[in-house]
Amino acid sequence: MSKSADRLNRLFDRLERSIPKLAAGWLARVRRPEARWVRIPLGVLLVLGGIFSFLPVLGIWMLPLGLLLLAVDLIFLQGPVNTAVLRGGRWWTRWQRSRRDRKRDGK
């Protein structure tokens, strides 16, 4: 397994630990190698739904989830998706800390 595939698996494991048990079980089933024929169409549908996020039912949350699912099978997506997830996680952590610090300082 390549370095980017290992990193992607670690990111999925961390995601599974942070979401509710029902969703984590579903994600674990979709990550299995034999679920490739479910994972690819589902990833494409999620990406398309994310592109049309201006519609009432669909949301931008679908785009990164679809890209994550597609990156399991499409090797050329693994590097960019890993980088985006890591940068997004760092940004989220900085934002939460700054928000916490502002609240603590009374601003």
Tab-separated table of C-alpha atoms in Angstrom:
chain	number	residue	atom	x	y	z
A	1	MET	CA	0.000	0.000	0.000
A	2	SER	CA	1.251	3.483	-0.794
A	3	LYS	CA	1.920	6.270	1.659
A	4	SER	CA	-1.119	8.246	0.488
A	5	ALA	CA	-3.387	5.185	0.780
A	6	ASP	CA	-2.160	4.614	4.344
A	7	ARG	CA	-2.813	8.258	5.213
A	8	LEU	CA	-6.292	8.054	3.677
A	9	ASN	CA	-7.068	4.966	5.763
A	10	ARG	CA	-5.933	6.791	8.914
A	11	LEU	CA	-8.161	9.738	8.020
A	12	PHE	CA	-11.118	7.400	7.514
A	13	ASP	CA	-10.389	5.693	10.852
A	14	ARG	CA	-10.336	9.065	12.610
A	15	LEU	CA	-13.589	10.032	10.897
A	16	GLU	CA	-15.229	6.764	11.976
A	17	ARG	CA	-14.269	7.461	15.599
A	18	SER	CA	-15.777	10.953	15.508
A	19	ILE	CA	-19.187	10.208	13.941
A	20	PRO	CA	-22.187	8.376	15.451
A	21	LYS	CA	-22.025	4.567	15.595
A	22	LEU	CA	-24.706	4.031	12.938
A	23	ALA	CA	-22.900	6.207	10.393
A	24	ALA	CA	-19.522	4.706	11.374
A	25	GLY	CA	-20.828	1.192	10.716
A	26	TRP	CA	-22.159	2.261	7.324
A	27	LEU	CA	-18.848	3.899	6.455
A	28	ALA	CA	-16.909	0.782	7.490
A	29	ARG	CA	-19.091	-1.365	5.203
A	30	VAL	CA	-18.627	1.007	2.277
A	31	ARG	CA	-14.838	1.017	2.772
A	32	ARG	CA	-14.543	-2.745	2.278
A	33	PRO	CA	-12.829	-3.792	-0.966
A	34	GLU	CA	-15.890	-5.706	-2.210
A	35	ALA	CA	-18.053	-2.555	-1.894
A	36	ARG	CA	-16.257	-0.885	-4.799
A	37	TRP	CA	-19.352	-1.129	-7.023
A	38	VAL	CA	-21.355	0.753	-4.421
A	39	ARG	CA	-18.640	3.201	-3.409
A	40	ILE	CA	-17.843	4.638	-6.859
A	41	PRO	CA	-21.438	5.463	-7.937
A	42	LEU	CA	-22.198	6.781	-4.449
A	43	GLY	CA	-19.100	9.001	-4.577
A	44	VAL	CA	-20.073	10.359	-7.989
A	45	LEU	CA	-23.630	11.071	-6.809
A	46	LEU	CA	-22.339	12.863	-3.716
A	47	VAL	CA	-19.958	15.007	-5.783
A	48	LEU	CA	-22.780	15.925	-8.175
A	49	GLY	CA	-25.034	16.715	-5.220
A	50	GLY	CA	-22.321	18.924	-3.761
A	51	ILE	CA	-21.972	20.806	-7.024
A	52	PHE	CA	-25.717	21.529	-6.982
A	53	SER	CA	-25.656	22.626	-3.339
A	54	PHE	CA	-27.725	25.703	-4.107
A	55	LEU	CA	-30.789	23.439	-4.295
A	56	PRO	CA	-32.749	23.086	-1.025
A	57	VAL	CA	-32.116	19.409	-0.237
A	58	LEU	CA	-28.520	19.122	-1.368
A	59	GLY	CA	-25.594	20.598	0.512
A	60	ILE	CA	-21.936	21.425	0.131
A	61	TRP	CA	-21.166	18.698	2.709
A	62	MET	CA	-21.739	16.146	-0.045
A	63	LEU	CA	-18.728	17.256	-2.098
A	64	PRO	CA	-15.915	16.349	0.344
A	65	LEU	CA	-17.628	13.108	1.335
A	66	GLY	CA	-17.950	12.092	-2.306
A	67	LEU	CA	-14.310	12.942	-2.990
A	68	LEU	CA	-13.238	10.896	0.043
A	69	LEU	CA	-15.165	7.871	-1.220
A	70	LEU	CA	-13.769	8.238	-4.724
A	71	ALA	CA	-10.216	8.620	-3.403
A	72	VAL	CA	-10.355	5.081	-1.997
A	73	ASP	CA	-10.419	3.698	-5.543
A	74	LEU	CA	-8.927	6.480	-7.668
A	75	ILE	CA	-5.241	6.752	-6.792
A	76	PHE	CA	-4.743	10.145	-8.455
A	77	LEU	CA	-7.257	11.672	-6.003
A	78	GLN	CA	-5.579	10.342	-2.866
A	79	GLY	CA	-2.849	12.987	-2.610
A	80	PRO	CA	-5.068	16.038	-3.168
A	81	VAL	CA	-7.822	14.689	-0.904
A	82	ASN	CA	-5.328	13.911	1.865
A	83	THR	CA	-3.886	17.415	1.612
A	84	ALA	CA	-7.330	19.029	1.608
A	85	VAL	CA	-8.495	17.038	4.636
A	86	LEU	CA	-5.344	17.812	6.610
A	87	ARG	CA	-5.462	21.534	5.776
A	88	GLY	CA	-9.179	21.666	6.486
A	89	GLY	CA	-8.642	19.982	9.840
A	90	ARG	CA	-5.913	22.438	10.780
A	91	TRP	CA	-8.088	25.378	9.722
A	92	TRP	CA	-11.015	24.013	11.761
A	93	THR	CA	-8.833	23.600	14.847
A	94	ARG	CA	-7.456	27.162	14.542
A	95	TRP	CA	-10.955	28.544	14.072
A	96	GLN	CA	-12.274	26.703	17.143
A	97	ARG	CA	-9.338	27.895	19.257
A	98	SER	CA	-9.748	31.509	18.173
A	99	ARG	CA	-13.466	31.316	18.901
A	100	ARG	CA	-12.804	29.801	22.325
A	101	ASP	CA	-10.171	32.457	23.102
A	102	ARG	CA	-12.520	35.287	22.089
A	103	LYS	CA	-15.243	33.852	24.281
A	104	ARG	CA	-12.839	33.452	27.196
A	105	ASP	CA	-11.567	37.030	26.841
A	106	GLY	CA	-15.150	38.332	26.856
A	107	LYS	CA	-15.165	39.896	23.422
